[in-house]
Coordinates of C-alpha atoms in Angstrom, one line a residue:
Chain A
X1 CA -5.5 40.6 4.5
X2 CA -4.5 37.0 4.4
X3 CA -5.5 36.4 8.0
X4 CA -9.0 37.5 7.4
X5 CA -9.5 35.3 4.4
X6 CA -8.2 32.3 6.3
X7 CA -10.6 33.0 9.2
X8 CA -13.7 33.2 7.1
X9 CA -14.1 29.6 6.1
X10 CA -13.3 28.4 9.6
X11 CA -16.2 30.5 10.9
X12 CA -18.6 29.0 8.4
X13 CA -17.4 25.5 9.4
X14 CA -18.1 26.1 13.0
X15 CA -21.8 26.6 12.2
X16 CA -22.2 23.1 10.7
X17 CA -20.0 21.1 13.1
X18 CA -20.9 18.0 15.0
X19 CA -18.6 16.2 17.4
X20 CA -18.6 12.6 18.4
X21 CA -16.6 10.4 20.6
X22 CA -15.8 6.8 19.7
X23 CA -14.6 4.2 22.3
X24 CA -13.1 1.0 20.9
X25 CA -12.6 -1.9 23.3
X26 CA -11.7 -5.5 23.0
X27 CA -14.7 -7.9 22.9
X28 CA -15.5 -9.6 26.2
X29 CA -14.1 -13.0 25.2
X30 CA -10.8 -11.6 23.8
X31 CA -7.9 -11.6 26.2
X32 CA -6.7 -8.1 27.2
X33 CA -3.2 -8.7 28.6
X34 CA -2.5 -4.9 28.9
X35 CA -5.7 -4.3 30.9
X36 CA -4.7 -7.2 33.1
X37 CA -1.3 -5.8 33.9
X38 CA -2.8 -2.4 34.7
X39 CA -5.4 -4.1 36.9
X40 CA -2.7 -6.1 38.8
X41 CA -0.6 -2.9 39.3
X42 CA -3.6 -1.0 40.7
X43 CA -4.3 -3.9 43.0
X44 CA -0.7 -3.8 44.1
X45 CA -1.2 -0.1 44.9
X46 CA -3.9 -1.2 47.4
X47 CA -7.1 -0.8 45.2
X48 CA -8.3 -4.2 46.5
X49 CA -12.0 -3.7 45.6
X50 CA -11.0 -3.4 41.9
X51 CA -13.0 -6.0 39.9
X52 CA -11.6 -5.7 36.4
X53 CA -10.1 -3.4 33.9
X54 CA -10.3 -3.5 30.1
X55 CA -8.1 -1.2 28.1
X56 CA -9.3 0.5 24.9
X57 CA -8.9 3.4 22.5
X58 CA -10.7 6.7 22.4
X59 CA -11.3 9.0 19.4
X60 CA -12.8 12.5 19.1
X61 CA -14.3 13.1 15.7
X62 CA -15.6 16.4 14.2
X63 CA -17.8 16.4 11.1
X64 CA -18.7 19.3 8.9
X65 CA -22.4 18.5 9.0
X66 CA -25.5 19.7 10.7
X67 CA -27.7 16.6 10.2
X68 CA -27.0 14.5 13.3
X69 CA -28.5 11.3 11.9
X70 CA -26.4 11.5 8.8
X71 CA -23.3 12.4 10.7
X72 CA -23.8 9.6 13.2
X73 CA -24.2 7.1 10.4
X74 CA -20.9 8.3 8.9
X75 CA -19.1 7.9 12.2
X76 CA -20.5 4.3 12.5
X77 CA -19.2 3.7 9.0
X78 CA -15.7 5.0 10.0
X79 CA -15.7 2.6 12.9
X80 CA -16.7 -0.4 10.7
X81 CA -14.3 0.4 7.9
X82 CA -11.2 1.4 9.9
X83 CA -11.4 2.4 13.6
X84 CA -12.5 -0.9 15.0
X85 CA -11.7 -4.5 13.9
X86 CA -15.1 -6.1 14.5
X87 CA -13.6 -9.6 14.8
X88 CA -11.9 -8.6 18.1
X89 CA -13.3 -5.2 19.0
X90 CA -16.6 -3.4 19.9
X91 CA -17.2 0.3 19.5
X92 CA -19.5 2.9 21.0
X93 CA -20.4 6.2 19.4
X94 CA -21.5 9.1 21.6
X95 CA -22.5 12.6 20.6
X96 CA -20.5 15.2 22.5
Chain B
X1 CA 7.4 -17.9 -12.2
X2 CA 6.7 -14.2 -11.7
X3 CA 6.5 -12.7 -8.2
X4 CA 5.7 -9.3 -6.8
X5 CA 6.8 -8.1 -3.4
X6 CA 4.8 -5.2 -2.0
X7 CA 6.9 -2.6 -0.2
X8 CA 5.3 -0.4 2.5
X9 CA 6.9 2.4 4.4
X10 CA 8.4 0.3 7.3
X11 CA 8.7 -3.0 5.5
X12 CA 12.0 -4.5 6.5
X13 CA 11.8 -8.1 5.3
X14 CA 11.2 -7.2 1.7
X15 CA 14.8 -7.5 0.7
X16 CA 15.1 -10.9 2.5
X17 CA 12.1 -12.3 0.7
X18 CA 13.4 -11.0 -2.7
X19 CA 16.7 -12.7 -2.1
X20 CA 14.9 -16.0 -1.2
X21 CA 12.7 -15.8 -4.3
X22 CA 15.6 -14.9 -6.6
X23 CA 17.6 -17.8 -5.2
X24 CA 14.9 -20.0 -6.5
X25 CA 14.8 -18.3 -9.9
X26 CA 11.6 -16.4 -9.4
X27 CA 11.4 -13.3 -11.6
X28 CA 10.7 -10.9 -8.9
X29 CA 9.6 -7.2 -8.9
X30 CA 9.4 -4.9 -5.9
X31 CA 6.1 -2.9 -5.9
X32 CA 5.8 0.4 -3.9
X33 CA 2.6 0.8 -2.0
X34 CA 1.5 3.9 -3.9
X35 CA 1.4 1.9 -7.2
X36 CA -2.1 1.3 -8.5
X37 CA -1.2 -1.5 -10.9
X38 CA 0.4 -4.8 -10.3
X39 CA 2.5 -6.5 -12.9
X40 CA 1.2 -9.9 -14.0
X41 CA 2.2 -12.1 -11.1
X42 CA 1.9 -15.8 -10.2
X43 CA 2.8 -15.0 -6.6
X44 CA 2.3 -11.8 -4.5
X45 CA 4.2 -11.5 -1.2
X46 CA 3.2 -9.1 1.5
X47 CA 6.4 -9.0 3.5
X48 CA 7.2 -8.6 7.2
X49 CA 8.4 -5.6 9.1
X50 CA 6.1 -2.7 9.9
X51 CA 3.7 -0.7 7.8
X52 CA 2.8 3.0 8.3
X53 CA 4.1 2.7 11.9
X54 CA 1.4 0.1 12.5
X55 CA -0.8 2.9 13.8
X56 CA -4.3 2.0 15.1
X57 CA -3.7 -1.8 14.8
X58 CA -0.9 -3.8 13.1
X59 CA -1.6 -3.8 9.4
X60 CA -4.8 -1.7 9.7
X61 CA -3.6 1.3 7.6
X62 CA -1.7 -0.9 5.1
X63 CA -4.9 -3.0 4.7
X64 CA -6.6 0.1 3.2
X65 CA -3.6 1.3 1.0
X66 CA -3.8 1.9 -2.7
X67 CA -1.9 -1.2 -3.8
X68 CA -3.9 -3.5 -1.5
X69 CA -7.0 -3.2 -3.7
X70 CA -5.0 -4.7 -6.6
X71 CA -3.8 -7.5 -4.2
X72 CA -7.4 -8.2 -3.2
X73 CA -8.5 -8.3 -6.9
X74 CA -5.6 -10.6 -7.9
X75 CA -6.2 -12.9 -4.9
X76 CA -9.9 -13.2 -5.8
X77 CA -8.9 -14.2 -9.3
X78 CA -6.8 -17.0 -7.8
X79 CA -3.3 -15.5 -7.7
X80 CA -1.2 -17.0 -5.0
X81 CA -0.7 -14.6 -2.0
X82 CA 1.8 -15.1 0.8
X83 CA 1.7 -12.8 3.9
X84 CA 4.5 -13.2 6.3
X85 CA 4.4 -11.6 9.8
X86 CA 3.2 -8.0 9.3
X87 CA 2.0 -9.3 5.9
X88 CA -0.2 -11.8 7.7
X89 CA -1.6 -9.0 9.9
X90 CA -2.3 -6.9 6.8
X91 CA -4.1 -9.8 5.1
X92 CA -6.4 -10.3 8.1
X93 CA -7.1 -6.6 8.1
X94 CA -8.1 -6.7 4.4
X95 CA -10.4 -9.7 5.1
X96 CA -8.6 -11.9 2.6
X97 CA -7.8 -14.1 5.7
X98 CA -10.2 -14.4 8.5
X99 CA -9.4 -13.8 12.2
X100 CA -7.0 -11.3 13.8
X101 CA -3.6 -11.1 15.4
X102 CA -3.6 -9.8 18.9
X103 CA -0.8 -8.6 21.1
X104 CA 1.4 -11.5 22.4
X105 CA 0.0 -12.9 25.6
X106 CA 3.2 -12.1 27.5
X107 CA 3.2 -8.5 26.1
X108 CA 6.7 -8.9 24.9
X109 CA 8.2 -8.6 21.4
X110 CA 9.5 -12.2 20.7
X111 CA 12.5 -12.7 18.4
X112 CA 13.8 -16.2 18.5
X113 CA 14.0 -19.5 16.6
X114 CA 11.1 -21.8 17.4
X115 CA 9.7 -25.1 16.0
X116 CA 6.6 -25.4 13.9
X117 CA 4.8 -28.4 12.5
X118 CA 3.5 -28.7 9.0
X119 CA -0.2 -29.5 9.4
X120 CA -1.4 -29.5 5.8
X121 CA 1.2 -30.4 3.1
X122 CA -1.3 -30.7 0.3
X123 CA -1.3 -27.2 -0.9
X124 CA 0.6 -25.0 -3.4
X125 CA 2.7 -23.6 -0.5
X126 CA 3.6 -26.7 1.4
X127 CA 3.7 -29.7 -1.0
X128 CA 7.5 -30.2 -0.7
X129 CA 7.2 -30.7 3.1
X130 CA 6.2 -33.9 4.8
X131 CA 3.0 -33.9 6.8
X132 CA 3.9 -33.3 10.5
X133 CA 7.4 -32.3 9.5
X134 CA 9.0 -30.1 12.2
X135 CA 10.8 -27.0 11.0
X136 CA 13.1 -24.7 12.9
X137 CA 12.2 -21.2 12.0
X138 CA 12.5 -17.6 13.3
X139 CA 9.7 -15.5 14.7
X140 CA 10.0 -11.8 15.4
X141 CA 6.7 -10.2 16.4
X142 CA 4.7 -8.3 19.0
X143 CA 1.3 -9.2 17.7
X144 CA 1.3 -12.8 16.7
X145 CA -1.5 -14.1 18.9
X146 CA -3.9 -15.5 16.4
X147 CA -7.6 -15.2 17.4
X148 CA -10.8 -16.1 15.6
X149 CA -14.4 -17.0 16.5
X150 CA -15.2 -20.6 17.5
X151 CA -17.1 -21.3 14.3
X152 CA -14.2 -20.2 12.1
X153 CA -11.8 -22.2 14.3
X154 CA -13.9 -25.3 13.7
X155 CA -13.9 -24.6 10.0
X156 CA -10.1 -24.2 10.0
X157 CA -9.7 -27.6 11.6
X158 CA -12.4 -29.4 9.6
X159 CA -11.4 -28.1 6.2
X160 CA -7.7 -28.5 6.9
X161 CA -6.9 -24.8 6.6
X162 CA -4.3 -24.7 9.4
X163 CA -0.9 -24.5 7.7
X164 CA 1.5 -24.6 10.7
X165 CA 1.3 -25.0 14.4
X166 CA 3.9 -24.0 17.0
X167 CA 5.4 -27.1 18.7
X168 CA 8.4 -28.3 20.6
X169 CA 11.4 -30.1 19.1
X170 CA 9.5 -33.4 19.5
X171 CA 6.5 -32.1 17.7
X172 CA 4.3 -31.7 20.7
X173 CA 1.7 -29.0 20.3
X174 CA 0.9 -27.7 23.7
X175 CA 0.8 -24.7 26.0
X176 CA 4.5 -24.8 26.7
X177 CA 5.3 -24.8 23.0
X178 CA 3.1 -21.8 22.3
X179 CA 5.2 -18.7 22.2
X180 CA 2.5 -16.0 21.9
X181 CA -0.8 -17.4 23.2
X182 CA -2.1 -18.1 19.7
X183 CA -5.4 -20.1 19.5
X184 CA -4.6 -23.8 19.3
X185 CA -0.9 -22.9 18.6
X186 CA -1.8 -21.7 15.2
X187 CA 1.3 -20.2 13.3
X188 CA -0.2 -20.0 9.8
X189 CA -3.5 -20.4 8.0
X190 CA -4.9 -20.7 4.5
X191 CA -8.1 -19.1 3.1
X192 CA -10.8 -21.6 2.0
X193 CA -9.5 -21.8 -1.6
X194 CA -5.9 -22.3 -0.3
X195 CA -4.4 -19.8 -2.6
X196 CA -3.6 -17.4 0.3
X197 CA -1.2 -18.3 3.1
X198 CA -0.7 -16.1 6.1
X199 CA 2.0 -17.0 8.7
X200 CA 3.9 -15.3 11.5
X201 CA 7.2 -17.2 11.2
X202 CA 9.8 -16.1 8.6
X203 CA 10.6 -18.8 6.0
X204 CA 12.6 -16.2 4.1
X205 CA 15.1 -16.1 7.0
X206 CA 15.7 -19.9 6.6
X207 CA 17.1 -20.3 3.1
X208 CA 20.8 -20.3 3.7
X209 CA 22.9 -22.5 6.0
X210 CA 25.5 -19.8 6.3
X211 CA 23.2 -17.6 8.4
X212 CA 20.6 -20.0 9.7
X213 CA 19.2 -23.2 8.2
X214 CA 17.3 -24.2 5.0
X215 CA 14.0 -25.2 6.6
X216 CA 12.2 -22.4 4.8
X217 CA 13.3 -23.2 1.3
X218 CA 10.7 -25.8 0.6
X219 CA 8.0 -23.3 1.0
X220 CA 9.3 -21.5 -2.0
X221 CA 10.2 -24.6 -4.0
X222 CA 6.7 -25.9 -3.3
X223 CA 5.4 -22.9 -5.2
X224 CA 7.4 -23.9 -8.3
X225 CA 6.1 -27.4 -8.2

C-alpha cells in the first residue's frame, strides 16, 4: 500500500520535468592553475598537439516544470545567485 | 564595545578571535549561523576556518546563510565588520566586499608566518599602526589569491582601500614576497565606506608573546580608539 502511494507523485512529476546542464568555467583572464597542471601532465603523456585546458564545474538540474522558457530563466537565476561567481566565472545553460 | 562572532559549521578560529577580543575587554557573544537576529553589536567578526565544507566555492554557502542577511543589514547601517580568512571569502561572496579569492597560485595550502605592510592606517581598523609598518603574521589558506577587475583594482588604489600588502622583511612588495599570487600582493581590503575589512592573514593568532607575537593586537585596539 505504501509503495503505491509513494510512486504516484513521482509519476506525475515525470510528466512535468525539464532537465538542464550548467557548465561553470573560470573567465578567460582568470588564472586557472589546476587546468594548467592537467595540461602539463597531458603534455608529459605525449599529447603534444594540446593547446590549452581550462577546468570547470558541471551541474545537472531537473525542474518540475513544463514551460521551458520559465524553467530556463529559473536555472539562469540559480547560476547568478549561487552556482557561479560572476566576478571570476562564466556559465552556460543547455537543455538536455 | 560589543562584538559578535559568527560561528558556522566548520569555523575553527572563532575561539581564537573571542580570546583576542576578550583580552581587549570587548563584550563578546558567539552567534550560531542559524540565528536570525544579531544582538546589538559595534563589531561583527566573520571568523576563519571553513564553512559548510566550503562546497561549491569557499564561502559560497555561508554567504547565503540565515545569519548573513543580518550581517549585511548591520554592515549597510555602518556597523564595523571584520572578515578573516574564510570570513574574507564569505564577505566577498555576499558582495559586501568586491572581488574574489581564487585558489593559491601554487595550488598548495599555505600555513606559515609571513610579513605584511600596513598600507592605510587611517581607518577604524588600523589607526594604531604606523603607515608602512611591517607586521609578522600567520596565514593559513588554500584560496587566498585575491582577484578583481581592473577598474575595481584602480579604485582600490586611488581611494586608499587596500589595507595590507604582502611584503618581505624589508617591506619590499614584489613577486617574491607574494605567497599566493594575489593581485598586487593584496592581503586585505576595505569597502568604500571603510567600515568593512576583509583580510587573509590571522591577526587573532598574534596577540600573545607566549605563542607567537603581538603584531595583531593593534588591529583590535584600533577598534577601541
